[in-house]
Coordinates of C-alpha atoms (C1' of nucleotides) in Angstrom, one line a residue:
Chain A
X152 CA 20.5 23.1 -10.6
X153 CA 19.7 25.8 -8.2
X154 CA 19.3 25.7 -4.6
X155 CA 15.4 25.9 -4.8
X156 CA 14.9 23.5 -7.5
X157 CA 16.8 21.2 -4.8
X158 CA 14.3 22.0 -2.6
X159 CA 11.5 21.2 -4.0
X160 CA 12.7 17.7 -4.6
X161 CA 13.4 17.7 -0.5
X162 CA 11.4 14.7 1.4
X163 CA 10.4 17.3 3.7
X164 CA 9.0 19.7 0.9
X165 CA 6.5 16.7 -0.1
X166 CA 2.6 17.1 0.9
X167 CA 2.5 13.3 -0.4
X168 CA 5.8 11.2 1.8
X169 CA 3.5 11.9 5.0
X170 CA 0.6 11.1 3.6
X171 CA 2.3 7.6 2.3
X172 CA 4.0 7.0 5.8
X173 CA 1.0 8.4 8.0
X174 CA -1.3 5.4 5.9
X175 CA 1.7 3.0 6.1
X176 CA 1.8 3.2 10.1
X177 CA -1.8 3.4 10.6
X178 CA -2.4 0.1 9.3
X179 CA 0.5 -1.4 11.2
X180 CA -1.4 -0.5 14.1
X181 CA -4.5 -1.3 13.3
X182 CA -3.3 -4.9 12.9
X183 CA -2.7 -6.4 16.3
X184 CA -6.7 -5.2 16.9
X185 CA -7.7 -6.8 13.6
X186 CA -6.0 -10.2 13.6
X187 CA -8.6 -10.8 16.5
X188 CA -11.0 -10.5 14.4
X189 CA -8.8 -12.1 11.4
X190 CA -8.9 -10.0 9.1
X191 CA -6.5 -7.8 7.0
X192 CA -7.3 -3.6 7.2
X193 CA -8.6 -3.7 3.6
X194 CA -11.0 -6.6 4.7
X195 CA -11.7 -4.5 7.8
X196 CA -12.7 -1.8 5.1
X197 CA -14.6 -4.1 2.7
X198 CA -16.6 -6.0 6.0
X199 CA -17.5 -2.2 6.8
X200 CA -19.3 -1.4 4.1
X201 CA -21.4 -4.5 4.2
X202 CA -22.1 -3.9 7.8
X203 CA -23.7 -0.3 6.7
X204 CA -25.3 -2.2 3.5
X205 CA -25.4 -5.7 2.3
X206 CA -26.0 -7.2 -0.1
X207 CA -23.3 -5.0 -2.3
X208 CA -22.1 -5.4 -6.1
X209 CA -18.4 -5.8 -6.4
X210 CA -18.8 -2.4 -8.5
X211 CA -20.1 -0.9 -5.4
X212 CA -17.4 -1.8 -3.1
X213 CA -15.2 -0.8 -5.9
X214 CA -16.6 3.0 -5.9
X215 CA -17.0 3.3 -2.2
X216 CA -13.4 2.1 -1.2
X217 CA -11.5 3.5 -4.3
X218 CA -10.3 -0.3 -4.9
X219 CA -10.8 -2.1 -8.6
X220 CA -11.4 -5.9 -9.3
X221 CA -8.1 -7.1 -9.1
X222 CA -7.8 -5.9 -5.7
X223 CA -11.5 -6.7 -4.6
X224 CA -12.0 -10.5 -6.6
X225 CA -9.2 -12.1 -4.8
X226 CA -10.1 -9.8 -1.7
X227 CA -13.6 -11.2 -1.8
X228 CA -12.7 -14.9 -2.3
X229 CA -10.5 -14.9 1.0
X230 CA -13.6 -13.3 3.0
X231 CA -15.5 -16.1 1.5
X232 CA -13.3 -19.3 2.2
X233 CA -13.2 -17.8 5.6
X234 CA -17.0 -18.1 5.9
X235 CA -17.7 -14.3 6.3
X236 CA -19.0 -13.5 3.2
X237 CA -21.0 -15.0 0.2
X238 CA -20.7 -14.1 -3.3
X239 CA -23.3 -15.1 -6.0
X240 CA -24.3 -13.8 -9.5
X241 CA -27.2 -11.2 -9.6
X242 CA -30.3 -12.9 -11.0
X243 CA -31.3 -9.6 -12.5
X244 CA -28.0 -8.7 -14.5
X245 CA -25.5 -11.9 -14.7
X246 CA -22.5 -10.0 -15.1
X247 CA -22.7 -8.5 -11.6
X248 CA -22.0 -10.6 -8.5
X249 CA -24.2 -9.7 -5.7
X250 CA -21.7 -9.8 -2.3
X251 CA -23.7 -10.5 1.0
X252 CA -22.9 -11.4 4.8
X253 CA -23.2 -14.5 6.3
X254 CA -24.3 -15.1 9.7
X255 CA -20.7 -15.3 10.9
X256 CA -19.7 -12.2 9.0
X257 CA -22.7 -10.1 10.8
X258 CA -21.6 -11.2 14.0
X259 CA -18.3 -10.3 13.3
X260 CA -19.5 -6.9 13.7
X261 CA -19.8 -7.1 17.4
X262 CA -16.7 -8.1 18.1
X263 CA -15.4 -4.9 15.7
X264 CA -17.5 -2.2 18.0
X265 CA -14.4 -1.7 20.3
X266 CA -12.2 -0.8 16.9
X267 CA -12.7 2.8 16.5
X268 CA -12.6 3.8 20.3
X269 CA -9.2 1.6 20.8
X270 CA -7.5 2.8 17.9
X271 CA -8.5 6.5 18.8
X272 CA -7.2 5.7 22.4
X273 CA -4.2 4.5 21.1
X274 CA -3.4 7.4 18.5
X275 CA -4.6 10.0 21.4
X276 CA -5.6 12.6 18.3
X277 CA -7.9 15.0 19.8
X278 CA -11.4 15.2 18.7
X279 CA -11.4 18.8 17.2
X280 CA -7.8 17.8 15.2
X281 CA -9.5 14.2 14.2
X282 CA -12.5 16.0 12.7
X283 CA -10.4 19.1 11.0
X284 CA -7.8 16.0 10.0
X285 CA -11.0 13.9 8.5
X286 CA -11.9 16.9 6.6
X287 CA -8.9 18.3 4.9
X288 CA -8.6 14.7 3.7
X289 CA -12.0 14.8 2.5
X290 CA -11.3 17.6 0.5
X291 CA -7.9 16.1 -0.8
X292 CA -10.0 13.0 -2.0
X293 CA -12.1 15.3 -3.9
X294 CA -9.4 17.2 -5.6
X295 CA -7.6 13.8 -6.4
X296 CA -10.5 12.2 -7.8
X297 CA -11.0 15.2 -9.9
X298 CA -7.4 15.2 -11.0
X299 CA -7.5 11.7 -11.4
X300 CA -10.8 12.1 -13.9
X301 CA -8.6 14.3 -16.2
X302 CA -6.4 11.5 -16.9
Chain B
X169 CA -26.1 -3.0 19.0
X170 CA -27.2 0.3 19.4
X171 CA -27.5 3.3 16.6
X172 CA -24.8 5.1 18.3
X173 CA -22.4 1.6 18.0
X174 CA -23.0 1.4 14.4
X175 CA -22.3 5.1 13.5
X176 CA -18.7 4.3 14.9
X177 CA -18.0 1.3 12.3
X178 CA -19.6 3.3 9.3
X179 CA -16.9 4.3 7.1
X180 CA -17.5 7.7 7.0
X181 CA -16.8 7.7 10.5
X182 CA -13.5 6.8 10.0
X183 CA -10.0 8.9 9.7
X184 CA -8.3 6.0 8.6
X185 CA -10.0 5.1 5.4
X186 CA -9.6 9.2 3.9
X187 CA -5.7 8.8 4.5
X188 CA -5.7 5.4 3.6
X189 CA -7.6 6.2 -0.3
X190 CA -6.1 9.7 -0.5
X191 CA -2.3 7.8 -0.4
X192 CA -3.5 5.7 -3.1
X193 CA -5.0 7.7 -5.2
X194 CA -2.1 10.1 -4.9
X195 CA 0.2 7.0 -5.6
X196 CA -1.7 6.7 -9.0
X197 CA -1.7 10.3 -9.6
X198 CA 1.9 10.1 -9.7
X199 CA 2.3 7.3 -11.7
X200 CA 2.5 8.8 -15.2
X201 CA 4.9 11.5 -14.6
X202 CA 7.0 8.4 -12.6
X203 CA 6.6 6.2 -15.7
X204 CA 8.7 8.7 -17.2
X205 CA 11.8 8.2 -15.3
X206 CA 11.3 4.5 -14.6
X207 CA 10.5 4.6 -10.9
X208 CA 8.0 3.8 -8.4
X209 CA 6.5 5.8 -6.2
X210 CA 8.8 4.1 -3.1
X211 CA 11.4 3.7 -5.6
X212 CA 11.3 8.0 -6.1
X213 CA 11.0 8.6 -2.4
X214 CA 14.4 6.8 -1.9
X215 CA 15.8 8.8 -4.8
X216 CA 14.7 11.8 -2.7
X217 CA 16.4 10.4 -0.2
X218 CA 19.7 10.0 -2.2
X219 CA 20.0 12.9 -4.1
X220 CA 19.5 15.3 -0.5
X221 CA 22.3 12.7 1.2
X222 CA 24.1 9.9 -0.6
X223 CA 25.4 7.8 0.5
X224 CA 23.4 6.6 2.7
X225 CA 23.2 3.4 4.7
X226 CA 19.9 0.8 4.7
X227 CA 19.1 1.8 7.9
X228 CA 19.2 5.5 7.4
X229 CA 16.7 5.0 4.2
X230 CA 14.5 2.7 6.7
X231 CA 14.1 5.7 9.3
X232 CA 13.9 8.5 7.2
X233 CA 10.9 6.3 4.8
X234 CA 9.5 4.4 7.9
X235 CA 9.8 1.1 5.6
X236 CA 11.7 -1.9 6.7
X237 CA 14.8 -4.1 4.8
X238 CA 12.1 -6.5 4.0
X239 CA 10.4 -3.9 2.0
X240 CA 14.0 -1.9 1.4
X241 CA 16.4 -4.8 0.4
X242 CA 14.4 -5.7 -3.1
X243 CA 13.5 -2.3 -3.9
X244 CA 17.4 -1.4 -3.8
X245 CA 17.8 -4.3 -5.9
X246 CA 15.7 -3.0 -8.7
X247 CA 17.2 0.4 -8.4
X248 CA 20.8 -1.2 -8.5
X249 CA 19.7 -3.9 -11.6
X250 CA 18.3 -0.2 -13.3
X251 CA 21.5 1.4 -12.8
X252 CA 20.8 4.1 -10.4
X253 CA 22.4 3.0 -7.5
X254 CA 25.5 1.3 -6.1
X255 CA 25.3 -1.3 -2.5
X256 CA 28.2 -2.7 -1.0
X257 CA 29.2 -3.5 2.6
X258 CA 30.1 -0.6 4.4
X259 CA 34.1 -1.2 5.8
X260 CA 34.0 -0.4 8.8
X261 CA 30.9 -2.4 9.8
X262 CA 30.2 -5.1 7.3
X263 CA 27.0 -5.3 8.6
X264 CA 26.2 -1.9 7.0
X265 CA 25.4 -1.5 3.7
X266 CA 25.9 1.8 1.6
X267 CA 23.9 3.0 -1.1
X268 CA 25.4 5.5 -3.2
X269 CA 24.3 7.1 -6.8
X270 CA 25.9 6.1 -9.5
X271 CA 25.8 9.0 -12.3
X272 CA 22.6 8.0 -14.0
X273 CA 21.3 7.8 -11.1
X274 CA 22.2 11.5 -9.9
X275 CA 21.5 12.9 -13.6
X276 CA 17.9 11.5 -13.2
X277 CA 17.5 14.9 -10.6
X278 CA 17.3 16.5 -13.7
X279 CA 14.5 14.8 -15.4
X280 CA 12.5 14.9 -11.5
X281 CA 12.9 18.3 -10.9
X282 CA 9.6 19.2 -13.0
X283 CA 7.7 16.7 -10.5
X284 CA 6.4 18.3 -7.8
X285 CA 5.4 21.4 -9.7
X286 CA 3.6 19.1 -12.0
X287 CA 2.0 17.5 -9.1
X288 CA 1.1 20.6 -7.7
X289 CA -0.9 21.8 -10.6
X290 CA -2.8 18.7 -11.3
X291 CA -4.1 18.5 -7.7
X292 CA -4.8 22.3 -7.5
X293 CA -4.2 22.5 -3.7
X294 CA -4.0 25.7 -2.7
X295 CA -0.7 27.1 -0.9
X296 CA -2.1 27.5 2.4
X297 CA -4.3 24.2 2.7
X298 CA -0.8 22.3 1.0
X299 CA 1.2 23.9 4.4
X300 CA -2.0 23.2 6.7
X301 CA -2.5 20.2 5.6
X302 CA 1.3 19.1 5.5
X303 CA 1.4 19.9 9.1
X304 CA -1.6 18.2 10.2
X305 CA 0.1 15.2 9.0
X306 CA 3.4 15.5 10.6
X307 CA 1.4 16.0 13.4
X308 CA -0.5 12.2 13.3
X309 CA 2.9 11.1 12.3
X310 CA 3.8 11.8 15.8
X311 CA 1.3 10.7 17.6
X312 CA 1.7 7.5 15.9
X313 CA 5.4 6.9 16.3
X314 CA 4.5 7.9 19.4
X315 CA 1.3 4.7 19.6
X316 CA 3.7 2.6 17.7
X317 CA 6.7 2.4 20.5
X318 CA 4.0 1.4 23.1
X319 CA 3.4 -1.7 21.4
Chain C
dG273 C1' -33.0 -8.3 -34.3
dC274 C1' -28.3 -8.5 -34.7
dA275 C1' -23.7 -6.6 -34.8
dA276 C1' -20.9 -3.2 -32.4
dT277 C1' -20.2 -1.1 -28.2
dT278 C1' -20.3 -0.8 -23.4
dT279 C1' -20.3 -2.6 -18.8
dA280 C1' -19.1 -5.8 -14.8
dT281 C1' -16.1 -8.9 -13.1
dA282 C1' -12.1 -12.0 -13.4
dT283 C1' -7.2 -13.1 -14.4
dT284 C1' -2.3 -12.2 -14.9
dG285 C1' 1.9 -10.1 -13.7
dC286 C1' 4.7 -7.2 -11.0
dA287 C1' 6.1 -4.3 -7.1
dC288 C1' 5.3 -3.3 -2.8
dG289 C1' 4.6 -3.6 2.8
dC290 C1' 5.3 -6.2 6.6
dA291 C1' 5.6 -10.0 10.0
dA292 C1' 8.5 -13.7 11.0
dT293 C1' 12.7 -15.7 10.6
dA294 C1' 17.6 -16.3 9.3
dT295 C1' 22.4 -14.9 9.0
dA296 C1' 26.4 -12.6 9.9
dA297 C1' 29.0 -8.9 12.1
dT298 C1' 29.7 -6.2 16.3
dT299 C1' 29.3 -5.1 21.1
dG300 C1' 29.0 -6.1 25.8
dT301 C1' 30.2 -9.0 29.9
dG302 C1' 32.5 -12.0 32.7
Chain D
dC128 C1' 39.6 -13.5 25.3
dA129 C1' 35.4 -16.4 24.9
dC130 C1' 30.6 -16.0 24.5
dA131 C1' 26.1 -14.2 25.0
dA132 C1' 23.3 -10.4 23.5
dT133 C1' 22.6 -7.0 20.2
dT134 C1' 22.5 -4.9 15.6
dA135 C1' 22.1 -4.6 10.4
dT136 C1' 20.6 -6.7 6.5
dA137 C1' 18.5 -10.5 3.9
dT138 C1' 15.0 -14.0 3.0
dT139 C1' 10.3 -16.0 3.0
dG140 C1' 5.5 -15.9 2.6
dC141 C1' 1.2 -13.7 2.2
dG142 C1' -2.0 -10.1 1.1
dT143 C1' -2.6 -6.3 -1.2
dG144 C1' -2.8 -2.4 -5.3
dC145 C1' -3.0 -1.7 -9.9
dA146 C1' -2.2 -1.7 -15.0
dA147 C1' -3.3 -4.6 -18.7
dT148 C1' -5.9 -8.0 -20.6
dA149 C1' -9.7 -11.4 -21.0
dT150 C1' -14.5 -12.9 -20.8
dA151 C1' -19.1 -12.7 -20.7
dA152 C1' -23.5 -10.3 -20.3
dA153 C1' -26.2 -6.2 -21.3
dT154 C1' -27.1 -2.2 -24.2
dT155 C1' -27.1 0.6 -28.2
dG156 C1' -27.4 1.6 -33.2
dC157 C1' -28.9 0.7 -37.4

DNA sequence: GCAATTTATATTGCACGCAATATAATTGTG
DNA sequence: CACAATTATATTGCGTGCAATATAAATTGC
């Protein structure tokens, strides 16, 4: 085993470790801001989408946020119980289920303007490296989802 | 709520969500070749850890991998139960505890080493956007160890 | 028009991640 | 040296993520 086979195998050699931790510890601190709001960052992801445009299909929460059923159904049930969300076959095509906001869940949406500017604030990225950031990952997600269609 | 206060919720807004699908899919990119060896993705990025510097206590694999022993402590289980690595108390503090490789566990190096050059090639990053982006991530890993000890 | 295939969601099982708490060993303080 | 405070790890509980499988509705092929 030579010395650069070693170091390819270093943490530090890795494109993907701070990608996992940099995800890990942005969600930890996104959750003191969202457990005012009660809700988990995945919920916090799923009530965005509805606040851009509800009613959504489970399928297209699914292919918006990159999450499948198993992760959505019992994601979706939770939201539901806690009154934020209703779920109810389409009338149109019975094997989708139609997700929509309820009154509570819309006005939930008020209370979640302050989010982005806090979190910002509290990360203190600038707004050029936030944008080039955003990007590159933009492009990442489109060479993973290509990679991951080869599969 | 004005236009400009909704543009800040929608997800394409965000930086979070990018990083926070990109680690997944990555996650399930590596998957197959991972299957292979019988690890985890957390499960390989403590065996990075190892084979650069075993032994190594709990708490050294919780800094370096920005995961806690509630996370840690099962995980290590598995890898002892698979035979890849050893835990016991540490003698001089029994509050430690070390964990070393045992020799499957180091002559699994061998079957990883193929890893990230597989990875490589299936994403088809380019050298300098790899670096780039590498960087730009070490970078918001900063800022938010740095937004995490303010809490 | 009906059987085979495809599609949409749900269920199951397992391994995280992490907050909160517990336990035990060590260190600091008088 | 006792004893409070600190430190290292373990445990518990809950909510993901996701592969594998199941179920039921719609579509396709003949």
């Amino acid at each position: 085993m030579s010395k650069k086979d070693d170091q390819a195998l270093q943490l530090d050699a890795q494109l993907c470790f701070p990608l996992y931790a940099a995800s890990n510890l942005l969600t930890r601190l996104y959750r003191p801001l969202l457990d005012e709001l009660g809700l988990t960052y995945p919920q916090y992801l799923v009530m965005l989408v509805l606040w851009e445009q509800a009613p959504a299909s489970v399928g297209e929460l699914s292919q918006k946020l990159y999450l499948d059923s198993g992760t959505l159904t019992p994601l979706l049930k939770r939201l539901e119980a806690a009154g934020l969300v209703r779920r109810r076959r389409s009338a149109e095509d019975e094997r989708r289920v139609e997700v929509s906001l309820t009154p509570k869940g819309l006005a939930l949406k008020k209370q979640a303007q302050d989010i982005p500017g806090a979190m910002g604030c509290r990360i203190g990225l600038g707004a050029e490296e936030f944008v080039s950031l955003r990007s590159e990952l933009r492009g990442l997600m489109h060479l993973l989802g290509e990679a991951h269609a080869k599969i």
